PDB file of C-alpha atoms and ligand atoms in Angstrom:
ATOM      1  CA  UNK G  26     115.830 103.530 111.286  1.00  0.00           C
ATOM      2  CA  UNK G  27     116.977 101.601 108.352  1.00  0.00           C
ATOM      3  CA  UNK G  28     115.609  98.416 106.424  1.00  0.00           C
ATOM      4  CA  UNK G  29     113.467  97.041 105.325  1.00  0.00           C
ATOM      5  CA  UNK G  30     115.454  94.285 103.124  1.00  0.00           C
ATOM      6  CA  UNK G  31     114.941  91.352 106.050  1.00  0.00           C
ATOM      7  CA  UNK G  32     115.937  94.070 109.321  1.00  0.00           C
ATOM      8  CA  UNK G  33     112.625  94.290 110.913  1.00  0.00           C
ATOM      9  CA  UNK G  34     112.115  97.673 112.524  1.00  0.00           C
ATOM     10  CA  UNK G  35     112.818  98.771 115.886  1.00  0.00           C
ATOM     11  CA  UNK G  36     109.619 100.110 116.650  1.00  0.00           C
ATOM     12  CA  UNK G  37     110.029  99.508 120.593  1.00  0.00           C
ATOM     13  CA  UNK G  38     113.142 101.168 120.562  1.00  0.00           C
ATOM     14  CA  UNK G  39     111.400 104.446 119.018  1.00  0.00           C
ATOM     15  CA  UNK G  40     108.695 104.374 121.399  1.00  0.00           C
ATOM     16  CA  UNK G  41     108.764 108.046 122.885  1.00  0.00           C
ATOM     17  CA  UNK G  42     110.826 109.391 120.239  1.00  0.00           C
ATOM     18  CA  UNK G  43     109.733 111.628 117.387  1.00  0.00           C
ATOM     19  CA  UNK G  44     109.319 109.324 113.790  1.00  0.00           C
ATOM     20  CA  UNK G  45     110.348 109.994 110.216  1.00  0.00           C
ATOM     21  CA  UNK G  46     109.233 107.971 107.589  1.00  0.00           C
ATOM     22  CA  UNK G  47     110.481 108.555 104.375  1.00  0.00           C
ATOM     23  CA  UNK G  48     109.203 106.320 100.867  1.00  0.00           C
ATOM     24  CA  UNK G  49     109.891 106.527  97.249  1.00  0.00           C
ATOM     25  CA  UNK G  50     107.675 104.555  94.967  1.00  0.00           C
ATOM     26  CA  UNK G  51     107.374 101.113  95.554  1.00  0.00           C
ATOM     27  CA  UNK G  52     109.513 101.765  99.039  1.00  0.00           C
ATOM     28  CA  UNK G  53     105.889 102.833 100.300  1.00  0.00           C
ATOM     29  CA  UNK G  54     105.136  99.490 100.437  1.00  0.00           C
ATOM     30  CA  UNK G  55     106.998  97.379 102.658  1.00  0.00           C
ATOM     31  CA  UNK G  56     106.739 100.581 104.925  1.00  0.00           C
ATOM     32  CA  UNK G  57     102.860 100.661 105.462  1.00  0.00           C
ATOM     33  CA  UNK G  58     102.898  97.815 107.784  1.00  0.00           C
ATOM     34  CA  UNK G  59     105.120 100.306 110.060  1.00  0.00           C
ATOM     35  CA  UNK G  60     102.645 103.296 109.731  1.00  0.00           C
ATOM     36  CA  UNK G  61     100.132 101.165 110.249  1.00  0.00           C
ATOM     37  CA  UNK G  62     101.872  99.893 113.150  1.00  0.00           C
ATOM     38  CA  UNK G  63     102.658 103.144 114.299  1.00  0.00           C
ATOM     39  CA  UNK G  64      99.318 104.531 113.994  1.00  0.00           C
ATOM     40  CA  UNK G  65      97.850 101.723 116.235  1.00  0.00           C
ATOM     41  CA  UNK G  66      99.535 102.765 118.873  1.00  0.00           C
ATOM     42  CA  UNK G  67     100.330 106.180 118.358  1.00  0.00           C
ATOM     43  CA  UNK G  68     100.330 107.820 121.349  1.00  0.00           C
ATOM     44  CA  UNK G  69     103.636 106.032 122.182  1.00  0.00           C
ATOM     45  CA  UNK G  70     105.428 108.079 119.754  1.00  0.00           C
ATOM     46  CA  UNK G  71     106.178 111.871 119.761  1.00  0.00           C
ATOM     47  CA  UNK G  72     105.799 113.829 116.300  1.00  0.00           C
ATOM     48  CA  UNK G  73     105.013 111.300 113.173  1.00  0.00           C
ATOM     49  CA  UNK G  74     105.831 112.371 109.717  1.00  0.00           C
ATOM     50  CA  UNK G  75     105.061 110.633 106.913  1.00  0.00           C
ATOM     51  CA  UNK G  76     107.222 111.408 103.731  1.00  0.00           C
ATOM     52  CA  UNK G  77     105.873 109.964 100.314  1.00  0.00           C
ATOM     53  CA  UNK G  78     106.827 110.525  96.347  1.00  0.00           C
ATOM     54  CA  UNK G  79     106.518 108.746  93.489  1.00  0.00           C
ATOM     55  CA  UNK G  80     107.803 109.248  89.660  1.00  0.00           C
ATOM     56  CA  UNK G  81     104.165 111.057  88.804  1.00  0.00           C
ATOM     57  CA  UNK G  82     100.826 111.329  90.728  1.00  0.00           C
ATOM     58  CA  UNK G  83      99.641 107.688  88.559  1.00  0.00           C
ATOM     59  CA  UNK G  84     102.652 106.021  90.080  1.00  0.00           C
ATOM     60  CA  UNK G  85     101.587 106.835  94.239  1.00  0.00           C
ATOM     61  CA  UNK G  86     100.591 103.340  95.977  1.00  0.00           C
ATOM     62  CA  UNK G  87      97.899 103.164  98.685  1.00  0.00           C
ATOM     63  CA  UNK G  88      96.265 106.351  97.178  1.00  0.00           C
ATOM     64  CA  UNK G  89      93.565 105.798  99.356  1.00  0.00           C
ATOM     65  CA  UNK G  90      94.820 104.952 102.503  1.00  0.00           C
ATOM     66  CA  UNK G  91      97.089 107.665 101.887  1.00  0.00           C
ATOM     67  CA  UNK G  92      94.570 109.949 101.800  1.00  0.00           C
ATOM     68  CA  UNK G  93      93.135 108.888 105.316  1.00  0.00           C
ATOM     69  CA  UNK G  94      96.342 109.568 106.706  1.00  0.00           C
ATOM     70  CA  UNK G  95      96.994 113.515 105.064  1.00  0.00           C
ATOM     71  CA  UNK G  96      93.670 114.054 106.998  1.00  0.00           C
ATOM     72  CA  UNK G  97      95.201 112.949 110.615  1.00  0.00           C
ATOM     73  CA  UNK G  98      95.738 115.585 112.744  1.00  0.00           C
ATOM     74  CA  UNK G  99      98.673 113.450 114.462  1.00  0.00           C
ATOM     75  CA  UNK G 100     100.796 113.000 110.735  1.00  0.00           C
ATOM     76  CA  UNK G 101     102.523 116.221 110.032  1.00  0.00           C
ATOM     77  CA  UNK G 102     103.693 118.485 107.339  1.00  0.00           C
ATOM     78  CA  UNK G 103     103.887 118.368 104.070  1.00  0.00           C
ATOM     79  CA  UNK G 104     107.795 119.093 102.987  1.00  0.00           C
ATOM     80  CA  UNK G 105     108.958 119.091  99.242  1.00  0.00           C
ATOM     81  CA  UNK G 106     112.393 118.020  98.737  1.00  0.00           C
ATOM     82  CA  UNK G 107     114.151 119.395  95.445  1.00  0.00           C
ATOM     83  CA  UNK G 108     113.929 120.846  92.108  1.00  0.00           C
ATOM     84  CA  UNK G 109     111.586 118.680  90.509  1.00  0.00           C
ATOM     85  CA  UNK G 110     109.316 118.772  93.341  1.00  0.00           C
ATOM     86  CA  UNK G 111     109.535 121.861  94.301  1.00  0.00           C
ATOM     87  CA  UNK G 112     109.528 123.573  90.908  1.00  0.00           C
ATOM     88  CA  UNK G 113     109.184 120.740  88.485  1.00  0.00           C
ATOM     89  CA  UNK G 114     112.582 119.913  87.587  1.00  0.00           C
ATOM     90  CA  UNK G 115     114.388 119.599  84.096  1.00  0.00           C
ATOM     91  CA  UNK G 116     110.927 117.514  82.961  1.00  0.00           C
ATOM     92  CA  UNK G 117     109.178 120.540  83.001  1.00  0.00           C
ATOM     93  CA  UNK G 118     111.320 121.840  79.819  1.00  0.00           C
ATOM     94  CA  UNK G 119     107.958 119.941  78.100  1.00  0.00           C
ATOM     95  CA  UNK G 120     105.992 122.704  79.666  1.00  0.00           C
ATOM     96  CA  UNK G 121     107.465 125.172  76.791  1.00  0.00           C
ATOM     97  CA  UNK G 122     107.115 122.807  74.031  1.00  0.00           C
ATOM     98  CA  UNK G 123     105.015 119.987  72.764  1.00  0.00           C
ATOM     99  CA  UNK G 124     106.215 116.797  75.090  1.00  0.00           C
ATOM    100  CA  UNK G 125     105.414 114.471  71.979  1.00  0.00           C
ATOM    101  CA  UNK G 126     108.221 115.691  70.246  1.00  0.00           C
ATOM    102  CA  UNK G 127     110.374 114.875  72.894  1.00  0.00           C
ATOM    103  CA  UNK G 128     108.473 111.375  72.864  1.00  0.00           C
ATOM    104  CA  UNK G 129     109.363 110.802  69.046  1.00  0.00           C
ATOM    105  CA  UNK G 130     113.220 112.002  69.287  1.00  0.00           C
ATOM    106  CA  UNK G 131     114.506 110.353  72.509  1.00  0.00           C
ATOM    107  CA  UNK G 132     112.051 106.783  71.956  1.00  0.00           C
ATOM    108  CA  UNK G 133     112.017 104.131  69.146  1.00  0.00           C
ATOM    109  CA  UNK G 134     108.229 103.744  70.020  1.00  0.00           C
ATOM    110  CA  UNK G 135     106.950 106.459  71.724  1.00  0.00           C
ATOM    111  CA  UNK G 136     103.607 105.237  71.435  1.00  0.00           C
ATOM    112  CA  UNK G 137     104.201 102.881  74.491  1.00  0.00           C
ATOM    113  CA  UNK G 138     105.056 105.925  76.779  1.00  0.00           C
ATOM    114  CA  UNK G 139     102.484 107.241  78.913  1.00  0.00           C
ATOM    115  CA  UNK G 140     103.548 110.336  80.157  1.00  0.00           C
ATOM    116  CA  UNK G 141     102.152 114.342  81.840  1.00  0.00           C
ATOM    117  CA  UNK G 142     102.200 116.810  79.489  1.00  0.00           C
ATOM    118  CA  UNK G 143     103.662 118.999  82.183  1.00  0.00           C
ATOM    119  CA  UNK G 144     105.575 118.854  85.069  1.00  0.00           C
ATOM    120  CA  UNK G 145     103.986 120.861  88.037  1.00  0.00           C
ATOM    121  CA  UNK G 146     105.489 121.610  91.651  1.00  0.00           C
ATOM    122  CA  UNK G 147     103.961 119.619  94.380  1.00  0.00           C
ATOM    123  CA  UNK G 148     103.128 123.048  95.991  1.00  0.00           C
ATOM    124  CA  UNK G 149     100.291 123.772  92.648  1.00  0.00           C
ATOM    125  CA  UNK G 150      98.321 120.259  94.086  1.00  0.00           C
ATOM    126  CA  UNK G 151      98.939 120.525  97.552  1.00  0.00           C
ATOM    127  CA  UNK G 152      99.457 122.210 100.407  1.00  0.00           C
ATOM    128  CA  UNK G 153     102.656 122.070 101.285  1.00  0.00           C
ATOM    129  CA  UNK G 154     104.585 123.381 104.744  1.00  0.00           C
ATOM    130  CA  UNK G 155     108.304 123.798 103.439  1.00  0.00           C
ATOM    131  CA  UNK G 156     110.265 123.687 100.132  1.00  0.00           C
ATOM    132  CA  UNK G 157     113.739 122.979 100.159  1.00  0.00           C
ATOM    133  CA  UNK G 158     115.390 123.802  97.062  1.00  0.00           C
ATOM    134  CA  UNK G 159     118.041 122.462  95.035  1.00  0.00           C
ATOM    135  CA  UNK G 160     119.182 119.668  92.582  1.00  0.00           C
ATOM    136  CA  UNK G 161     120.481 117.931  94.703  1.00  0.00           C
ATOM    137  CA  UNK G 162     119.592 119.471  97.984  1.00  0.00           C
ATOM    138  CA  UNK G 163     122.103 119.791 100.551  1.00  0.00           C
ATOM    139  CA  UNK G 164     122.432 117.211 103.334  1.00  0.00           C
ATOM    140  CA  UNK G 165     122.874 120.140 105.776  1.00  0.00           C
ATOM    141  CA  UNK G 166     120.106 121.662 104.676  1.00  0.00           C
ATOM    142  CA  UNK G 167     117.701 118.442 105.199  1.00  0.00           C
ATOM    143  CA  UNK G 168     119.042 117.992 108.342  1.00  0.00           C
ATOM    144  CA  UNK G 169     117.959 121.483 109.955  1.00  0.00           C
ATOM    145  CA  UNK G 170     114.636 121.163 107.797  1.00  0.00           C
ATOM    146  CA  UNK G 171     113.817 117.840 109.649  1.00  0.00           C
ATOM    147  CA  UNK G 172     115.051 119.140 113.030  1.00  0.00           C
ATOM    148  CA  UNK G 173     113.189 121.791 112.941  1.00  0.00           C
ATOM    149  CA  UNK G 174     110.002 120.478 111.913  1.00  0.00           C
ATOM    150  CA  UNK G 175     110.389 118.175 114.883  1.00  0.00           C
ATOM    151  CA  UNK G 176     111.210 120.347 117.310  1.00  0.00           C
ATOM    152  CA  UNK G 177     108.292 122.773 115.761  1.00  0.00           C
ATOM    153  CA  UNK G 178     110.405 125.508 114.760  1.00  0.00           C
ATOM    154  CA  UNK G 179     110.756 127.181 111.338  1.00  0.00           C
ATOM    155  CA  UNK G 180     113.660 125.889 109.706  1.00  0.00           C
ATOM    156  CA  UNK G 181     116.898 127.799 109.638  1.00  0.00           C
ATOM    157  CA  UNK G 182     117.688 128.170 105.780  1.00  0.00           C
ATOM    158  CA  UNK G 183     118.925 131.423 104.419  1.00  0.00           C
ATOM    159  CA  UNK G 184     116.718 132.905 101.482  1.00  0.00           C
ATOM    160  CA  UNK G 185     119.484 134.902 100.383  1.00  0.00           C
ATOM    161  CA  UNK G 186     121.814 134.054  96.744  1.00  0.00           C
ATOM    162  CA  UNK G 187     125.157 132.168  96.295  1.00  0.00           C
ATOM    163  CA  UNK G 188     126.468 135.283  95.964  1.00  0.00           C
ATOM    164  CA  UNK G 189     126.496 135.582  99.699  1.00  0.00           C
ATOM    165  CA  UNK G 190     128.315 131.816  99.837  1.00  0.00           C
ATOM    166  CA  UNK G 191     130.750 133.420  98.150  1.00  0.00           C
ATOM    167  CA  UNK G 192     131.705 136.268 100.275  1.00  0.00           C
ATOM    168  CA  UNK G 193     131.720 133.952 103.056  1.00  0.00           C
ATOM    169  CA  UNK G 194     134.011 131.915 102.321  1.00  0.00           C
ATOM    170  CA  UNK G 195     136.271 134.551 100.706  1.00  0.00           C
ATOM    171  CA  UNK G 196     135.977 133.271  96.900  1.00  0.00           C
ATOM    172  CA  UNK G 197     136.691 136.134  94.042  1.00  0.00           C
ATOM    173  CA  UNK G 198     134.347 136.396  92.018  1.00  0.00           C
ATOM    174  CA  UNK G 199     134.373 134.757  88.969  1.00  0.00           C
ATOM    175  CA  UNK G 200     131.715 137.201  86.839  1.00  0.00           C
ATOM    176  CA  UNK G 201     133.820 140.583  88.048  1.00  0.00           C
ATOM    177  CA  UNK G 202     136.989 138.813  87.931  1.00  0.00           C
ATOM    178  CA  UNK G 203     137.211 136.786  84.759  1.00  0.00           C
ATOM    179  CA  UNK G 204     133.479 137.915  82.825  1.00  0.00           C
ATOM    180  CA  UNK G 205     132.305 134.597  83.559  1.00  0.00           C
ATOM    181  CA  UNK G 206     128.733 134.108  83.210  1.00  0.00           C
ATOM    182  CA  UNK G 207     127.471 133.372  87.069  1.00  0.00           C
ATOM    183  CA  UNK G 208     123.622 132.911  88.446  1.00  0.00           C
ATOM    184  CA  UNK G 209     124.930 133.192  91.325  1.00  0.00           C
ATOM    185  CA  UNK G 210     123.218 136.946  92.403  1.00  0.00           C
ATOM    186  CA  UNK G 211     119.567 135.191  91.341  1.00  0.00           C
ATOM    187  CA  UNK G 212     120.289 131.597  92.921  1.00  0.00           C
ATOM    188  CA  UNK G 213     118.964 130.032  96.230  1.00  0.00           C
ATOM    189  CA  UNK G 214     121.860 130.023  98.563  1.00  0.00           C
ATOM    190  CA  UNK G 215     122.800 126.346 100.097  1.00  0.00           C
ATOM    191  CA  UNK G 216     125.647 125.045  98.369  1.00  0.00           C
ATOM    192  CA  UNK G 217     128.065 127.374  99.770  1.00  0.00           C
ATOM    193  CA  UNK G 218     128.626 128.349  96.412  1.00  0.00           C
ATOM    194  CA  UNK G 219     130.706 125.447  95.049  1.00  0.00           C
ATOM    195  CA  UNK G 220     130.947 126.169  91.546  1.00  0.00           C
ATOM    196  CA  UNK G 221     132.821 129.576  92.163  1.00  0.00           C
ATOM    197  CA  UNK G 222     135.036 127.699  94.401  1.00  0.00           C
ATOM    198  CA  UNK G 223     136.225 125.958  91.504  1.00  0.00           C
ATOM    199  CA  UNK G 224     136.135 128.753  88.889  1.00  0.00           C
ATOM    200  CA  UNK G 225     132.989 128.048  87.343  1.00  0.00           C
ATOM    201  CA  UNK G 226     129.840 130.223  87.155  1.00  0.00           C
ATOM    202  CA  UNK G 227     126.742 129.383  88.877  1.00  0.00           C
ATOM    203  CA  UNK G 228     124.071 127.837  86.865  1.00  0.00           C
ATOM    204  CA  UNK G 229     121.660 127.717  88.853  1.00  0.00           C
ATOM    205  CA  UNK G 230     120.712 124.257  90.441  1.00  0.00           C
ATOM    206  CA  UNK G 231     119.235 125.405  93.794  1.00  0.00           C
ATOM    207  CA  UNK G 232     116.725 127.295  91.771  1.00  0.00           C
ATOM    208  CA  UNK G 233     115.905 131.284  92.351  1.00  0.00           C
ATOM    209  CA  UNK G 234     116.461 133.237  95.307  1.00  0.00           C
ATOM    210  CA  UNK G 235     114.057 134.864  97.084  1.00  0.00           C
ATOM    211  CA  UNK G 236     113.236 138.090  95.326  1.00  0.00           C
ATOM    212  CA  UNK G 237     115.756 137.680  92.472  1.00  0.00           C
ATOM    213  CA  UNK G 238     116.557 140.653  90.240  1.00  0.00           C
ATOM    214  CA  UNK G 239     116.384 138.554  87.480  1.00  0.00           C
ATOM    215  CA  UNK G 240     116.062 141.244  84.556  1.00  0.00           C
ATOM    216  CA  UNK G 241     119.460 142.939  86.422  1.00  0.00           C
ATOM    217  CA  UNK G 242     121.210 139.824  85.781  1.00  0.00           C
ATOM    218  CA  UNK G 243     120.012 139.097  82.308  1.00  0.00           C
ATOM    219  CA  UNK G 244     121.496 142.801  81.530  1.00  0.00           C
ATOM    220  CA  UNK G 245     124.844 142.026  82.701  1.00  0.00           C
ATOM    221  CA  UNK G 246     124.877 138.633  80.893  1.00  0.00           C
ATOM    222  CA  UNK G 247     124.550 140.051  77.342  1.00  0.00           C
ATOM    223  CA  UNK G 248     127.136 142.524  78.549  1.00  0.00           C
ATOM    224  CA  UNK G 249     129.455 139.647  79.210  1.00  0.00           C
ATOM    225  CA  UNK G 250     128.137 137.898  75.472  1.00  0.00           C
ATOM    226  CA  UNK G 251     125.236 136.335  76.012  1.00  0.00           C
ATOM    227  CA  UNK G 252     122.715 136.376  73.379  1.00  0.00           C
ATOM    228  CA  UNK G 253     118.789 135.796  73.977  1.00  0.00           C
ATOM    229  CA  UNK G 254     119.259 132.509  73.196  1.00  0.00           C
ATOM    230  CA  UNK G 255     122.108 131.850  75.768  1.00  0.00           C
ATOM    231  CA  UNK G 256     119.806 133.719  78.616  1.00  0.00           C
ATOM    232  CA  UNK G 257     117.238 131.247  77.691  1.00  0.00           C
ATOM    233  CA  UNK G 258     119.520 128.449  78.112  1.00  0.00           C
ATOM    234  CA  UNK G 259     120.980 129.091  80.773  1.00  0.00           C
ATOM    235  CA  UNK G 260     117.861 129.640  83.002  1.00  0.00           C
ATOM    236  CA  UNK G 261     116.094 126.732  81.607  1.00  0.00           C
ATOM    237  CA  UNK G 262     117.646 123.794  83.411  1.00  0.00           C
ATOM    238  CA  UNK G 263     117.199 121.948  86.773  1.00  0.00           C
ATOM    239  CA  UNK G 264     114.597 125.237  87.832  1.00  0.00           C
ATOM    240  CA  UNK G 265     112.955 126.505  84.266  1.00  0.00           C
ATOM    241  CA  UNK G 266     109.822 126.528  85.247  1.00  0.00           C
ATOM    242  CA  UNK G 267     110.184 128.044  88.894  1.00  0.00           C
ATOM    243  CA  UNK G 268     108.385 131.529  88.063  1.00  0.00           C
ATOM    244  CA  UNK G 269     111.407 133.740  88.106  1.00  0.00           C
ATOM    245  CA  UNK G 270     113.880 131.412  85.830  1.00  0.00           C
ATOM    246  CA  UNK G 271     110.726 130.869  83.701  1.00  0.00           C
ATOM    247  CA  UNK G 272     110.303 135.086  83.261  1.00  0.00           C
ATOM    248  CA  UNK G 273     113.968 135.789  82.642  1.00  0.00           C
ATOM    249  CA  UNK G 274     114.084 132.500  80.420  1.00  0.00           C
ATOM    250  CA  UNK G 275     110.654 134.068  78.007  1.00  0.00           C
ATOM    251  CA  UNK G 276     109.345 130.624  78.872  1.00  0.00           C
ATOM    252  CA  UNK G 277     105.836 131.846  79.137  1.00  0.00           C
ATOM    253  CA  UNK G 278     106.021 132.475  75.474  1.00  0.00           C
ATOM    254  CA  UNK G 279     106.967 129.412  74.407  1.00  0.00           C
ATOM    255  CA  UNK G 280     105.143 126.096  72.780  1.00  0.00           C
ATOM    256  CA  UNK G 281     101.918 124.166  73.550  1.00  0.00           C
ATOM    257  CA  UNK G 282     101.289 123.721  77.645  1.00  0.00           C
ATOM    258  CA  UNK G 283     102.917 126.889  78.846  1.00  0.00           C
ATOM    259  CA  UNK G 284     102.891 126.887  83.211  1.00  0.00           C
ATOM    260  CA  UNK G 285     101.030 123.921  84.662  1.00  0.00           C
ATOM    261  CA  UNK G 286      98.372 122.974  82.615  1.00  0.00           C
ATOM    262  CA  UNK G 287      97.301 119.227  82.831  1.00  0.00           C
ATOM    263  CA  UNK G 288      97.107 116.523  80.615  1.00  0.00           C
ATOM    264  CA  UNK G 289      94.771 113.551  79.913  1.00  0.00           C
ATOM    265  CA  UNK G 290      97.151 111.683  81.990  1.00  0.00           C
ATOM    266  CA  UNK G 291      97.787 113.872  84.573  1.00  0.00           C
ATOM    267  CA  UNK G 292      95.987 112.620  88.165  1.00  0.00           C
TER     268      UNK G 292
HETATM  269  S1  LIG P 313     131.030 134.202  91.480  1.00  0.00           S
HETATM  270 FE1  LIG P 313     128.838 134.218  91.053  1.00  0.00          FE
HETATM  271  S2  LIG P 313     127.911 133.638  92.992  1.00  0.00           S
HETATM  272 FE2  LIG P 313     129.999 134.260  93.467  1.00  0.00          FE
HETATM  273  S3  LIG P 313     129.880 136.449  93.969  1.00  0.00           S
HETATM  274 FE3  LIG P 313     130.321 136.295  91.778  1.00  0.00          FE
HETATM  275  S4  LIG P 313     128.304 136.402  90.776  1.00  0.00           S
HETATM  276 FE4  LIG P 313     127.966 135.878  92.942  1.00  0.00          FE
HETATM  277  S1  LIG P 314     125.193 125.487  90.144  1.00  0.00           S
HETATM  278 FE1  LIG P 314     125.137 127.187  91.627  1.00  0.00          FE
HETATM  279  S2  LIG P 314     123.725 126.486  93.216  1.00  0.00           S
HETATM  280 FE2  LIG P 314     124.369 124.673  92.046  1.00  0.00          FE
HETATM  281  S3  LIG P 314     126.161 123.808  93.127  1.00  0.00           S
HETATM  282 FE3  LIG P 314     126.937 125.231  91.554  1.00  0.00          FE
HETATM  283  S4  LIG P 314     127.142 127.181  92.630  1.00  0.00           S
HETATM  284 FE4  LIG P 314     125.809 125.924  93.858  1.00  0.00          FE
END
């Protein structure tokens, strides 16, 4: 379905059919006359998901109606979509320092800014049924996720590295070949290993692996030039504070709200 700018929705024409609805923000808004819709008459409908984010836990609409509906055994699953919700995203750099200094070098006034102290995945709130990595995820990838949740399978995603995209599709590779620094061996397959395609290392932007060697890799990036500081940098991007880019990046040792601790603002 698409809309809502002035298109109505089609609701008769989904009658029987499995339902999707997904909302950012304020989108939540014009789309709760739909669930609501929906959920009147809900056993004309197959599956019913109901997908919901917002810039932090503060900015969710309908907080309490939204609760009503995580309780309803007829919504379904919980899936997080991405690196910042599924490991906090390049925000939660602030978990290794003091976000207030941030606040004072990026804004003229950072008094007016209201921000967490941390950035958290969903999946240290919630329960959640699926994470599907990557900054940006791949299409592909969402596709089988919501397939599969519909048709009540487990979704088909490899938990193997980029280093497997790589043999796949037959690209040399760039660390042996040229000594150019690659997360590939520690990163979440899903791309199909673009970057190596086109000569460039891996940095990391579908986040780690299942079971990464991350230590290994560290090695073998000092042995290319890498200093401690580079190995720090280069694991604290899109995924720093997913547990296994946060270990190999010494993250844990760093400043003031160190893994998921909350702030006053923090919901
Ligand atoms: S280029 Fe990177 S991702 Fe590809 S095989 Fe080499 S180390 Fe692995
Ligand atoms: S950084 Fe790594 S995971 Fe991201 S697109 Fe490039 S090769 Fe793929």
């Amino acid at each position: 379905m698409r809309g809502p700018f002035g298109r109505g929705w089609p609701l008769s024409a989904a009658a029987g059919s499995d339902v999707v609805v997904v909302a950012g923000g304020l989108g939540l808004a014009p789309l709760r006359p739909l669930i609501r819709a929906i959920l009147r008459r809900r056993d004309d409908y197959g599956e019913v998901a109901v997908l919901v984010g917002s810039r932090t836990p503060a900015d969710l609409l309908h907080r309490r109606e939204l609760a009503g509906w995580q309780e309803r055994a007829d919504l379904q699953a919980l899936v997080t979509i991405g690196a910042c919700a599924t490991a906090g995203g390049i925000q939660a750099l602030r978990n290794f320092a003091d976000v207030r200094g941030f606040l004072a070098a990026v804004y003229a006034t950072p008094e007016y800014v209201s921000t967490l102290s941390t950035s958290t995945p969903i999946s240290a709130h919630v329960r959640v049924d699926f994470e599907l990595q990557g900054c940006p995820i791949d299409g592909r990838q969402l596709l089988e996720v919501i397939s599969a949740f519909l048709a009540g399978r487990r979704p088909a995603i490899s938990s193997s590295s980029v280093c497997t995209e790589c043999k796949r599709r037959g690209t040399v590779c760039v660390m042996v070949a040229h000594g150019t620094p690659c997360l590939g061996p520690v990163t979440h397959a899903g791309c199909g290993a673009i970057c190596p395609a086109y000569h460039r290392g891996c940095y990391g932007c579908f986040g780690p692996m299942e079971s990464p060697n991350a230590p290994a890799l560290t090695r073998q990036l000092k042995v290319l030039g890498m200093d401690d500081d580079d190995v720090d940098r280069v694991f604290q991007t899109f995924n720093a504070a997913a547990p296994a880019f946060r270990a190999a990046s010494g993250g844990s040792e760093g400043g003031g709200n160190e893994g998921g601790g909350r702030s006053d603002h923090d919901d």
